[in-house]
Tab-separated table of C-alpha atoms in Angstrom:
chain	number	residue	atom	x	y	z
A	1	MET	CA	-41.017	4.562	19.747
A	2	VAL	CA	-43.323	2.940	22.577
A	3	VAL	CA	-46.790	4.112	23.029
A	4	ARG	CA	-48.234	3.158	26.608
A	5	LEU	CA	-51.553	3.460	27.812
A	6	ARG	CA	-52.279	5.478	31.056
A	7	LEU	CA	-54.904	6.288	33.345
A	8	LEU	CA	-55.038	9.174	35.280
A	9	VAL	CA	-57.378	10.474	38.152
A	10	VAL	CA	-57.354	14.366	38.038
A	11	PRO	CA	-59.438	16.362	40.632
A	12	GLY	CA	-62.591	17.678	39.164
A	13	ALA	CA	-62.206	15.632	36.012
A	14	GLY	CA	-62.531	12.041	36.928
A	15	LEU	CA	-60.760	9.348	35.005
A	16	ILE	CA	-58.739	10.302	31.881
A	17	TRP	CA	-57.028	8.335	29.255
A	18	GLY	CA	-53.494	9.146	27.987
A	19	PHE	CA	-50.783	8.006	25.871
A	20	TRP	CA	-47.182	8.192	26.606
A	21	CYS	CA	-45.368	8.549	23.657
A	22	GLY	CA	-41.567	7.913	23.650
A	23	SER	CA	-38.823	5.724	24.677
A	24	ALA	CA	-39.523	2.741	26.750
A	25	VAL	CA	-39.387	3.872	30.610
A	26	GLY	CA	-40.544	1.550	33.273
A	27	VAL	CA	-40.349	1.122	37.140
A	28	GLU	CA	-37.527	-1.328	36.562
A	29	ALA	CA	-35.404	1.434	34.808
A	30	PRO	CA	-36.160	4.761	36.100
A	31	HIS	CA	-33.406	6.651	34.455
A	32	PRO	CA	-34.994	7.862	31.377
A	33	GLY	CA	-32.032	9.242	29.501
A	34	LEU	CA	-32.156	12.945	28.260
A	35	PRO	CA	-33.672	15.013	26.764
A	36	PHE	CA	-36.690	13.861	28.786
A	37	ASP	CA	-40.171	15.567	27.777
A	38	ILE	CA	-42.599	16.227	30.308
A	39	TYR	CA	-45.281	17.786	27.823
A	40	THR	CA	-45.194	18.195	24.051
A	41	GLU	CA	-48.832	17.181	22.949
A	42	LYS	CA	-52.143	16.113	24.651
A	43	ASP	CA	-52.208	12.775	22.982
A	44	CYS	CA	-48.466	11.978	23.993
A	45	TRP	CA	-48.786	11.214	27.706
A	46	VAL	CA	-45.999	11.964	29.820
A	47	PRO	CA	-44.146	10.391	32.701
A	48	TYR	CA	-45.359	13.004	35.417
A	49	ALA	CA	-49.171	13.619	35.794
A	50	PRO	CA	-50.669	16.869	36.484
A	51	SER	CA	-52.840	15.279	39.294
A	52	GLY	CA	-51.450	17.307	42.188
A	53	TRP	CA	-54.020	20.179	42.645
A	54	MET	CA	-53.008	22.594	45.646
A	55	GLY	CA	-54.185	25.159	47.605
A	56	ASP	CA	-57.793	26.423	46.574
A	57	TYR	CA	-58.130	23.901	43.978
A	58	LYS	CA	-61.789	24.301	43.352
A	59	GLY	CA	-61.126	27.592	41.596
A	60	ILE	CA	-58.607	25.632	39.149
A	61	GLU	CA	-59.311	25.063	35.383
A	62	LEU	CA	-56.883	22.677	33.622
A	63	ASP	CA	-56.975	21.969	30.049
A	64	LEU	CA	-54.213	19.697	28.449
A	65	GLY	CA	-55.202	20.061	25.023
A	66	TRP	CA	-55.752	23.815	24.469
A	67	ARG	CA	-55.575	24.422	20.818
A	68	LYS	CA	-55.481	28.186	20.328
A	69	ASN	CA	-52.084	29.517	19.532
A	70	PRO	CA	-49.536	26.836	20.992
A	71	HIS	CA	-45.978	27.299	20.961
A	72	SER	CA	-45.599	24.268	18.677
A	73	GLY	CA	-47.707	21.272	17.468
A	74	ARG	CA	-51.431	21.220	17.780
A	75	THR	CA	-52.007	21.721	21.679
A	76	CYS	CA	-50.463	23.435	24.965
A	77	VAL	CA	-51.617	23.354	28.661
A	78	ARG	CA	-54.089	26.194	29.801
A	79	PHE	CA	-54.256	26.740	33.334
A	80	ARG	CA	-56.715	29.072	35.098
A	81	TYR	CA	-57.360	30.158	38.602
A	82	CYS	CA	-60.372	32.240	39.632
A	83	GLY	CA	-60.121	32.988	43.212
A	84	GLN	CA	-58.283	35.261	46.056
A	85	GLU	CA	-56.296	32.781	47.995
A	86	TRP	CA	-53.437	30.644	45.831
A	87	ALA	CA	-53.679	27.423	43.809
A	88	GLY	CA	-51.125	25.401	41.828
A	89	VAL	CA	-50.588	21.832	40.030
A	90	ALA	CA	-47.833	19.714	40.811
A	91	TRP	CA	-46.945	17.039	38.081
A	92	GLN	CA	-46.240	13.831	39.776
A	93	ASP	CA	-44.956	10.175	39.754
A	94	PRO	CA	-46.760	8.127	40.773
A	95	PRO	CA	-49.985	10.209	39.913
A	96	ASN	CA	-51.905	11.535	42.928
A	97	ASP	CA	-49.016	10.592	45.380
A	98	TRP	CA	-47.795	13.057	47.753
A	99	GLY	CA	-44.634	11.045	49.212
A	100	GLU	CA	-46.161	7.740	50.164
A	101	GLU	CA	-45.310	5.513	47.444
A	102	ALA	CA	-42.237	4.650	45.587
A	103	GLY	CA	-41.783	6.314	42.117
A	104	GLY	CA	-40.084	9.328	40.415
A	105	PHE	CA	-37.268	9.375	37.952
A	106	ASP	CA	-33.459	9.556	38.121
A	107	LEU	CA	-32.589	12.458	36.088
A	108	THR	CA	-28.955	12.563	36.793
A	109	GLY	CA	-27.080	14.407	34.400
A	110	ALA	CA	-29.722	17.070	33.623
A	111	ARG	CA	-28.705	20.378	33.837
A	112	ARG	CA	-31.814	22.465	33.533
A	113	LEU	CA	-35.571	22.226	33.200
A	114	VAL	CA	-37.032	24.133	30.002
A	115	PHE	CA	-40.440	25.112	29.091
A	116	TRP	CA	-42.244	27.821	26.990
A	117	ALA	CA	-44.853	30.095	28.741
A	118	ARG	CA	-47.058	32.927	27.953
A	119	GLY	CA	-49.747	34.798	29.953
A	120	GLU	CA	-53.345	35.552	28.694
A	121	ASN	CA	-52.884	39.388	29.380
A	122	GLY	CA	-49.257	39.881	30.210
A	123	GLY	CA	-48.159	40.396	33.909
A	124	GLU	CA	-49.185	37.354	35.447
A	125	ALA	CA	-46.717	36.295	38.157
A	126	VAL	CA	-45.946	32.514	38.535
A	127	GLU	CA	-43.825	30.486	40.697
A	128	PHE	CA	-42.449	27.459	38.815
A	129	LYS	CA	-40.655	24.799	40.531
A	130	VAL	CA	-39.111	21.425	40.642
A	131	GLY	CA	-39.340	19.124	43.594
A	132	ILE	CA	-41.483	19.935	46.417
A	133	LEU	CA	-41.819	16.762	48.401
A	134	THR	CA	-39.244	17.295	51.393
A	135	SER	CA	-38.303	14.451	54.001
A	136	GLY	CA	-40.078	14.148	57.189
A	137	PRO	CA	-43.661	15.203	58.348
A	138	ARG	CA	-45.375	17.290	55.461
A	139	SER	CA	-45.942	21.010	56.453
A	140	ALA	CA	-49.859	22.223	56.063
A	141	GLU	CA	-50.518	24.218	53.016
A	142	PRO	CA	-53.193	26.640	52.860
A	143	GLY	CA	-56.462	24.821	51.365
A	144	GLN	CA	-54.877	21.120	52.420
A	145	LYS	CA	-56.815	18.939	54.170
A	146	SER	CA	-55.428	18.729	57.695
A	147	GLU	CA	-55.025	15.012	57.665
A	148	LEU	CA	-53.225	14.898	54.272
A	149	ALA	CA	-50.943	17.636	55.656
A	150	GLN	CA	-49.723	15.460	58.609
A	151	LYS	CA	-48.805	12.630	56.591
A	152	ILE	CA	-44.857	11.419	56.352
A	153	VAL	CA	-43.116	12.052	53.223
A	154	LEU	CA	-41.483	8.380	52.788
A	155	TYR	CA	-40.326	9.147	49.308
A	156	PRO	CA	-39.212	12.742	48.818
A	157	ASP	CA	-37.731	14.442	46.026
A	158	THR	CA	-33.798	14.619	46.320
A	159	ALA	CA	-33.571	17.999	44.925
A	160	SER	CA	-35.628	21.221	44.548
A	161	ALA	CA	-35.376	24.359	42.398
A	162	SER	CA	-37.794	27.536	41.860
A	163	LYS	CA	-38.148	30.632	39.769
A	164	ARG	CA	-40.492	33.387	39.876
A	165	ILE	CA	-41.435	34.507	36.571
A	166	VAL	CA	-43.567	37.519	35.257
A	167	LEU	CA	-45.327	36.332	31.894
A	168	SER	CA	-45.663	38.317	28.908
A	169	ARG	CA	-48.483	37.898	26.248
A	170	GLN	CA	-45.859	36.323	23.790
A	171	TRP	CA	-44.351	32.846	24.165
A	172	LYS	CA	-41.097	32.962	25.737
A	173	LYS	CA	-38.439	30.310	26.706
A	174	TYR	CA	-37.656	29.729	30.398
A	175	ARG	CA	-35.048	27.688	32.195
A	176	ILE	CA	-34.702	26.483	35.830
A	177	GLY	CA	-31.096	25.540	36.644
A	178	LEU	CA	-30.254	22.156	38.057
A	179	GLY	CA	-26.593	21.941	37.961
A	180	GLY	CA	-24.723	20.369	40.891
A	181	LYS	CA	-28.135	19.060	42.402
A	182	ASP	CA	-28.882	15.172	43.436
A	183	LEU	CA	-31.575	14.294	40.925
A	184	SER	CA	-31.644	10.710	41.513
A	185	ARG	CA	-35.208	10.998	42.337
A	186	ILE	CA	-37.566	13.419	41.240
A	187	LYS	CA	-41.237	12.741	41.883
A	188	THR	CA	-42.581	16.245	41.412
A	189	GLY	CA	-40.988	16.848	37.793
A	190	PHE	CA	-42.963	20.143	37.108
A	191	VAL	CA	-44.957	22.508	39.523
A	192	TRP	CA	-46.417	25.885	39.206
A	193	ALA	CA	-48.303	28.055	41.834
A	194	VAL	CA	-50.200	31.372	41.448
A	195	LYS	CA	-51.742	34.083	43.965
A	196	GLY	CA	-55.202	35.030	43.089
A	197	VAL	CA	-56.659	38.416	42.326
A	198	VAL	CA	-59.591	39.909	43.587
A	199	GLY	CA	-62.567	39.987	41.221
A	200	GLY	CA	-60.367	38.088	38.383
A	201	CYS	CA	-58.819	35.078	37.103
A	202	VAL	CA	-55.178	34.308	36.579
A	203	THR	CA	-54.645	32.473	33.248
A	204	PHE	CA	-51.466	31.328	31.668
A	205	PHE	CA	-50.263	28.719	29.139
A	206	VAL	CA	-47.257	26.120	29.123
A	207	ASP	CA	-45.818	24.102	26.232
A	208	ASP	CA	-42.748	22.056	25.291
A	209	VAL	CA	-41.558	21.226	28.808
A	210	ARG	CA	-38.587	18.993	29.016
A	211	TYR	CA	-35.319	18.167	31.067
A	212	GLU	CA	-32.102	18.687	29.200
């Protein structure tokens, strides 16, 4: 077991300390082996950082240590968006990178991304994704600064997949299939996006995220 200190800058939250609990994985050894945990507990930091706030990010609230009714352990992730546009979070390696730096992990051999999720009220529609960095010029997204959208993706994800899910109030296990895909460099290992609602907020919870 290796516990590695990690510093992360999250929009609106500043500098955060975290710990990565698991097998030793470094830049020189980007193939971590499977299963590969993305989130288990707040105090066990993970390789991908939830630093990529997208869209109408000023309306985002993100709590990585929500203690009320986690799926397992002591904590889960709570995401809340209050706005009428769209917003999302990309879990990135390196943190805060949109394709300008080398990084990511070789997840060759993984057949699926597995996670547990539930909605606060039920009926929340969420788009869950893997790999959103494509090669070439970045296309502009609503809410992005124009100069950021124009940057070239030098180090893209080698594969992508997505699944739209309507959540219930109970914890449920979900899977995104990855069979037959080139997973040799995945930099945005877990992504979600939601559309806002008029006069309200969209709130959901995620726990026990891993590649298998």
